Coordinates of C-alpha atoms in Angstrom, one line a residue:
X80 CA 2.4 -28.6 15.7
X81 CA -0.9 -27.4 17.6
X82 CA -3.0 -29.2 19.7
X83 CA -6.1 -27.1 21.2
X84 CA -8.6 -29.3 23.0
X85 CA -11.9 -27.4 24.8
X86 CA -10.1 -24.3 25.4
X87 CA -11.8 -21.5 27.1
X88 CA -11.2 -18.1 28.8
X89 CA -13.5 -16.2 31.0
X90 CA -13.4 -12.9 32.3
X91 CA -15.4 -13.0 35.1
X92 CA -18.9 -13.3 33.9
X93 CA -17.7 -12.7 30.0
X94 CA -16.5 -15.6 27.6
X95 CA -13.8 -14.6 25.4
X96 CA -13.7 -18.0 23.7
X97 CA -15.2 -21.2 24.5
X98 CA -14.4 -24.9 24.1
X99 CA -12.1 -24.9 20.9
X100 CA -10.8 -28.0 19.6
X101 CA -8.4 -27.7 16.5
X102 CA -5.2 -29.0 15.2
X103 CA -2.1 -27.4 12.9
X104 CA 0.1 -30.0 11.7
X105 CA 4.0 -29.7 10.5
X106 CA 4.2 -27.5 7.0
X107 CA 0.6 -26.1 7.2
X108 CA -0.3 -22.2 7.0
X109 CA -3.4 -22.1 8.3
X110 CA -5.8 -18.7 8.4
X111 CA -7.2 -17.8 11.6
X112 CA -10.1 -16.1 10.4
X113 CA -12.6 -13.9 12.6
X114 CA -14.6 -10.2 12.7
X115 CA -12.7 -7.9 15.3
X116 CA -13.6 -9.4 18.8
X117 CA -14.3 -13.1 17.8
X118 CA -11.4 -13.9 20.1
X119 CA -8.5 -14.4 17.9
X120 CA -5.9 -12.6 19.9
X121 CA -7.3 -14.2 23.2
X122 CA -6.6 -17.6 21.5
X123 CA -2.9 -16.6 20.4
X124 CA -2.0 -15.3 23.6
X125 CA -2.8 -18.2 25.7
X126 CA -0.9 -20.4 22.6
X127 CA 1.9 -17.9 23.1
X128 CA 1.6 -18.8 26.9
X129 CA 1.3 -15.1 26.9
X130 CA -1.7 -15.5 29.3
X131 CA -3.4 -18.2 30.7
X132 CA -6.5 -20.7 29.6
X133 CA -9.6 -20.7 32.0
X134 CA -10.0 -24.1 30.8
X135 CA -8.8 -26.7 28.3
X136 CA -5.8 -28.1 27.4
X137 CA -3.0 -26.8 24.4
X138 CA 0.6 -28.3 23.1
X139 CA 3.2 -26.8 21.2
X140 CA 5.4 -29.1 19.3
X141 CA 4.5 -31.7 21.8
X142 CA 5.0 -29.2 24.8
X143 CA 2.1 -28.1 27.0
X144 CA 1.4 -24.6 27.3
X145 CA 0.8 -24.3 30.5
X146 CA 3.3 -27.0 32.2
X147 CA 5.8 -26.1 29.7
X148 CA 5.5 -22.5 29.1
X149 CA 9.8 -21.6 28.3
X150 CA 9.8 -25.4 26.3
X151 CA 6.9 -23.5 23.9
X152 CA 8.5 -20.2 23.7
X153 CA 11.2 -21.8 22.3
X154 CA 9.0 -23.1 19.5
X155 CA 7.5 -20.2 18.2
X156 CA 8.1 -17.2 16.9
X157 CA 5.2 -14.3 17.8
X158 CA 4.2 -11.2 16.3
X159 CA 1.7 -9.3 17.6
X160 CA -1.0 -6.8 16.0
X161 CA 0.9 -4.2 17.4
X162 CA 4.9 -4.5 17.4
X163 CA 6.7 -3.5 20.4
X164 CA 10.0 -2.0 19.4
X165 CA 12.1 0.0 20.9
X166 CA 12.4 3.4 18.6
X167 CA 15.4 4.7 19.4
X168 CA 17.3 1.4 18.9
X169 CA 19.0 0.8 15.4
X170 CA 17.8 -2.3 13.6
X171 CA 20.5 -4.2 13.8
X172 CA 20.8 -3.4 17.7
X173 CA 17.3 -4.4 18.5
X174 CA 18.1 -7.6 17.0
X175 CA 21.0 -8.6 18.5
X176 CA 19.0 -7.6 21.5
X177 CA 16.7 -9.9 21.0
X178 CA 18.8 -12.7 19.7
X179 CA 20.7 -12.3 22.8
X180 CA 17.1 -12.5 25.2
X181 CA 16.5 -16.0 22.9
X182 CA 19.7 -17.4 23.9
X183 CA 21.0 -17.6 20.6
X184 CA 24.3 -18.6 20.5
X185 CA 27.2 -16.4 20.2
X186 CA 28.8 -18.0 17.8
X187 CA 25.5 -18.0 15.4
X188 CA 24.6 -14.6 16.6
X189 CA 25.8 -12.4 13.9
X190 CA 25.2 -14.9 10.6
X191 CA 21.7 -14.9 12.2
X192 CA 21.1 -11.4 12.2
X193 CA 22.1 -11.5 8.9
X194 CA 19.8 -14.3 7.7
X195 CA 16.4 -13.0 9.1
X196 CA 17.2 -9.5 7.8
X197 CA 18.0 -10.8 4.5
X198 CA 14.5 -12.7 4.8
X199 CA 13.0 -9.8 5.6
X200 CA 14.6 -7.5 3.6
X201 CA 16.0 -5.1 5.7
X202 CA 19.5 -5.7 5.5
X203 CA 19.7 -2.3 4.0
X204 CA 18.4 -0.6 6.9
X205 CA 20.3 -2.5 9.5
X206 CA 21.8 0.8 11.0
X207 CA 18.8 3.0 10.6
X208 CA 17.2 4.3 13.7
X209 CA 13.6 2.2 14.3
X210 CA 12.0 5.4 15.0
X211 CA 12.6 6.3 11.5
X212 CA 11.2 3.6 9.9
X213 CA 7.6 3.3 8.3
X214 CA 5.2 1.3 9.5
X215 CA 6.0 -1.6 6.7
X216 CA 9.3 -1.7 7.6
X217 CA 8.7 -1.4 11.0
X218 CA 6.4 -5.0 10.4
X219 CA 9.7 -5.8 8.3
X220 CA 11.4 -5.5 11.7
X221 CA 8.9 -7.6 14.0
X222 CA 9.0 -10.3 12.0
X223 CA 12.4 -10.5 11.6
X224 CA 12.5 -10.6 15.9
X225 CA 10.0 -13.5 15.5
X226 CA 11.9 -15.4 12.7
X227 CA 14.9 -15.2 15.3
X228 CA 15.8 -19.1 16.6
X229 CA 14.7 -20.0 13.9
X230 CA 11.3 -20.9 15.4
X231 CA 8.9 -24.2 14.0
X232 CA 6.3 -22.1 14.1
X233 CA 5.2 -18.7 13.4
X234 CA 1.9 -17.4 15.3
X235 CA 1.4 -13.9 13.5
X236 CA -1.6 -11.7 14.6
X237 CA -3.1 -9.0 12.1
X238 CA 0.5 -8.8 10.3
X239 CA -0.7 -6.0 7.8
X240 CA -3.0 -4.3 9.9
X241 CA -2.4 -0.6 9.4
X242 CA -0.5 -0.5 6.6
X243 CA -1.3 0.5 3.1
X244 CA -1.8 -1.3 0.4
X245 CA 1.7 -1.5 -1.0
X246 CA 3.1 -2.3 2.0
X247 CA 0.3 -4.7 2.8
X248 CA 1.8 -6.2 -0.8
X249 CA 5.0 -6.7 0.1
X250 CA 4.4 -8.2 3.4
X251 CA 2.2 -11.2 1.8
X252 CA 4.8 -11.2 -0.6
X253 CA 7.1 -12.1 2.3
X254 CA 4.8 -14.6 3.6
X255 CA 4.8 -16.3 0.4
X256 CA 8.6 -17.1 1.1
X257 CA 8.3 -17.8 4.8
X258 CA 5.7 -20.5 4.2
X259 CA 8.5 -22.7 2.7
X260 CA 10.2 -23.2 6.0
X261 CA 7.8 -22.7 8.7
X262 CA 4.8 -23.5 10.1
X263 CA 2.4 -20.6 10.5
X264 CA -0.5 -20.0 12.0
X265 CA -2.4 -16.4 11.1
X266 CA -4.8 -14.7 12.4
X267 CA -6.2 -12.0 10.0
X268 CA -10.0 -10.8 9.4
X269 CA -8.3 -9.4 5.7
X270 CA -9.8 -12.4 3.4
X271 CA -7.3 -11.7 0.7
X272 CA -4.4 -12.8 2.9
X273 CA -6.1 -15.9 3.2
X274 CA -6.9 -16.8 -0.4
X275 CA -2.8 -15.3 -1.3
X276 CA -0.8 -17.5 1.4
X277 CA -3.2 -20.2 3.1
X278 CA -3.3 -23.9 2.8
X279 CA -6.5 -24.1 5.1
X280 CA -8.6 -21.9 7.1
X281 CA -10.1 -22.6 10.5
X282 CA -13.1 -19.6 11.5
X283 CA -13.6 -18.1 15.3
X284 CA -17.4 -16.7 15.4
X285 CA -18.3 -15.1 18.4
X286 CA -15.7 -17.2 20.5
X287 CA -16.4 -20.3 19.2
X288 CA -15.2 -22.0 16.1
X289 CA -17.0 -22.9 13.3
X290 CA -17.0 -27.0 12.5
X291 CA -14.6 -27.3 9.3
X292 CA -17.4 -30.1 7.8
X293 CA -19.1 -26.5 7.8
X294 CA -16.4 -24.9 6.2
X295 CA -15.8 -27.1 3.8
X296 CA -19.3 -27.9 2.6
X297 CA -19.6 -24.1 2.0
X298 CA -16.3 -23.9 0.0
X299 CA -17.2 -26.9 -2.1
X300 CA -21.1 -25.7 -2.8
X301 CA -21.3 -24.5 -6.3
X302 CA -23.6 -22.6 -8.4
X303 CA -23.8 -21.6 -12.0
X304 CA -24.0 -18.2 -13.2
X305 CA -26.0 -17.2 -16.9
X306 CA -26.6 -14.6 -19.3
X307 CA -29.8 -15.3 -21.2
X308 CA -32.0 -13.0 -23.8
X309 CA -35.7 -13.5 -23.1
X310 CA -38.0 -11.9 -21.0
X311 CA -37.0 -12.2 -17.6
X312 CA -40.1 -13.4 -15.6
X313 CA -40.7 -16.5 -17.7
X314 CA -37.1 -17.2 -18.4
X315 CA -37.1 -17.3 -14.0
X316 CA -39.9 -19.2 -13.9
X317 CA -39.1 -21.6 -16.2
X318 CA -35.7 -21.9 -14.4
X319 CA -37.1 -22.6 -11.3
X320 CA -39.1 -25.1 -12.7
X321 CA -36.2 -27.3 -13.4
X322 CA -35.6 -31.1 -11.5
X323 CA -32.0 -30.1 -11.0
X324 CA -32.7 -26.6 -9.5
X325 CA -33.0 -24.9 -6.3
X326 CA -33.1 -21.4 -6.8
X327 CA -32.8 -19.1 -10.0
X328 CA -32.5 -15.3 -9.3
X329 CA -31.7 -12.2 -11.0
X330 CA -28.1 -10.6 -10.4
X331 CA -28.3 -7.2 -9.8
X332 CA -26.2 -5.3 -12.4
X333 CA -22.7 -3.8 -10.8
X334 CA -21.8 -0.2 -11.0
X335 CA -19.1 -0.2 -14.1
X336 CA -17.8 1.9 -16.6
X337 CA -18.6 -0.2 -19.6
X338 CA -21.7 0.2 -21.8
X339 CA -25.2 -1.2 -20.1
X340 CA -26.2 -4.7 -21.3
X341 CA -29.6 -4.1 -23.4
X342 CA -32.8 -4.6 -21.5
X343 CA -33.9 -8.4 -23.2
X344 CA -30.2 -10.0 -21.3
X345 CA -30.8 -11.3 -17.5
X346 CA -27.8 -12.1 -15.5
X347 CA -29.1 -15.1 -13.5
X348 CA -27.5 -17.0 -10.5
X349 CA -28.2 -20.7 -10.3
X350 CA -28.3 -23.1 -7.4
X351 CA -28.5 -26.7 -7.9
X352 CA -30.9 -29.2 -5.6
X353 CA -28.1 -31.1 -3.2
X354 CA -27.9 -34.5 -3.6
X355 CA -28.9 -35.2 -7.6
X356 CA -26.6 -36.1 -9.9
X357 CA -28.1 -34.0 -12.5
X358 CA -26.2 -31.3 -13.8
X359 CA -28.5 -28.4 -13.9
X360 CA -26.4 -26.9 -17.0
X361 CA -27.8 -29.7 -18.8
X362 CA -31.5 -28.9 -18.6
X363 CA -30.5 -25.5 -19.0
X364 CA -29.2 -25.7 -22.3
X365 CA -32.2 -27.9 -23.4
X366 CA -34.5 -25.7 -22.1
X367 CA -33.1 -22.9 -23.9
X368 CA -32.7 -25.0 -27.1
X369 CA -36.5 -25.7 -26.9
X370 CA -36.9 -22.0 -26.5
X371 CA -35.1 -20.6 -29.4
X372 CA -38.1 -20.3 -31.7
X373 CA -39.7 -17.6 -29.1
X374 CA -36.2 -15.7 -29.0
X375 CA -34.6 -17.1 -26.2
X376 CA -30.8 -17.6 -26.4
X377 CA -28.3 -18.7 -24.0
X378 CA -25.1 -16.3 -24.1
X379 CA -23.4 -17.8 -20.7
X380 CA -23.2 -20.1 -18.9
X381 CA -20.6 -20.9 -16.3
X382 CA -19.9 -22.6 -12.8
X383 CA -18.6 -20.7 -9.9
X384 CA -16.9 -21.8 -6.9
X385 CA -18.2 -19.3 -4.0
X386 CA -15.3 -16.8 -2.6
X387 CA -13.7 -16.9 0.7
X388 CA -15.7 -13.7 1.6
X389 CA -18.9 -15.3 0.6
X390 CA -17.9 -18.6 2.4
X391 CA -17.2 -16.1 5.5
X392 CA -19.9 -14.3 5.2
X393 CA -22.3 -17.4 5.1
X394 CA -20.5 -19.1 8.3
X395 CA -20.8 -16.3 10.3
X396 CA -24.6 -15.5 9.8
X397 CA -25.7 -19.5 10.0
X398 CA -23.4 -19.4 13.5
X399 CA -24.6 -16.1 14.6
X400 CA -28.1 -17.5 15.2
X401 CA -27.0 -20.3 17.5
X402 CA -26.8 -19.4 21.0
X403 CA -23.1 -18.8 22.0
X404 CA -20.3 -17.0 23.4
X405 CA -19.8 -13.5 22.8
X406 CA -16.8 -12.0 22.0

């Protein structure tokens, strides 16, 4: 559905985004994941063939972007961070509006209206000024412009950006049925998003992408989390001293409302050595067998796949030291 191969914008001595190379295919939502100013936007607008590459080449449902601009428009369906609308429009009007600007036919016009606001839920507020909407329903609105065609693919930039948290509920929830029948490609630096509607996740860092082997080896890394009695300094250092292990630390204990653990329990975090086939949880449990007669019990022990945030968080700061782009 999209092809991006070394695609790059300059603005004049500034890089926005350089050489990205990434595919969606039919039926994917993918997450287009970045801190503000990694070049997210940049990339959708020249997708959009909303502005121009410096360099590279892009396709659309087998249409290039820039040879083929109206072929692409046709494709896709585009909602930006910021929703133009016209307030003092009624929502039914601005549709048909823009139904009318997409060429949709005449004959389809009004049962197509009526499917994108029913997908959107709006159907209720089809004669209410835009003006007086709220800023969810206003969203409500955009996308039901975008969803207008009906498109192959869905580029949506920052879709719940501003809103609160309700509203940022219900518009996921909308995603969640959208997904069914489109291709969508979303840019969003709010991680839950992600986790809530994505089959995949492709991340911008300072203009330039991060290689998905990268990606992937971070969200497959495991570790092993423990609660142990004992006294912490020899229970780490007898950790640490494992074949299977790579690192043993303390986890500092988060703020709650629930009674403190008492002093003797350590809440450890476990990495394993890469590469071994040893399961770390079983030297573990035989260390602390053979440690029972000085007190030492196990109360815990379970893997943990790392979060999207963390998996974020650890792409960004390996790629922020490498010379690059900034954006």
């Amino acid at each position: 559905m999209i092809e991006a191969r070394n695609l790059t914008k300059r603005y004049g001595d500034f890089t926005a985004i350089q050489d990205l190379t990434f595919q969606v295919q039919p039926g994917e939502v993918v997450g287009f994941l970045g801190v503000n100013g990694a070049g997210k936007t940049t990339t959708l607008r020249i997708l959009s063939c909303y502005m121009p590459a410096s360099s590279g080449q892009a396709t659309v449902a087998g249409f290039d972007v820039f040879k083929d601009s109206l072929r692409v428009r046709e494709q896709i369906g585009y909602l930006p961070e910021s929703v133009p609308l016209y307030p003092e429009l009624r929502v039914q009007e601005y549709l048909a509006f823009r139904a009318r600007l997409k060429a949709v036919p005449r004959a389809k016009r009004q049962s197509e209206l009526a499917r994108v606001m029913d997908a959107c839920k709006i159907a209720d507020r089809a004669r209410q000024t835009i003006g007086t909407l709220s800023r969810g329903y206003r969203q409500r609105v955009g996308l039901a412009d975008a969803l207008l065609g009906p498109p192959k693919l869905l580029i949506l930039d920052e879709p719940t950006s501003g809103l609160d948290p309700l509203q940022r509920m219900e518009v996921r929830a909308l995603m969640q049925e959208l997904k069914r029948e489109h291709t969508v490609f979303l840019s969003t630096h709010i991680l839950g998003e992600v986790e809530s509607t994505c089959t995949r996740v492709i991340i911008l860092h300072r203009g330039k992408l991060v290689p998905e082997a990268e990606v992937a080896r971070l969200r497959g890394a495991c570790q092993y989390e423990a609660r142990v009695a004992g006294p912490m300094g020899r229970v780490l250092e007898a950790l640490r001293r494992l074949n299977a292990v790579a690192s043993a630390e303390p986890i500092p204990p988060e703020a709650s409302t629930e009674p403190p653990e008492p002093a003797e329990h350590t809440h450890i975090r476990i990495v394993p050595k890469a590469g071994l086939d040893k399961d770390p949880r079983d030297e573990l449990v035989a260390l602390m067998a053979g440690k029972a007669g000085e007190g030492w019990r196990l109360l815990e022990l379970r893997r943990r796949i790392p979060t999207l945030e963390e998996v974020f968080a650890q792409a960004t700061a390996e790629e922020g030291g490498k010379e690059g782009a900034q954006a």
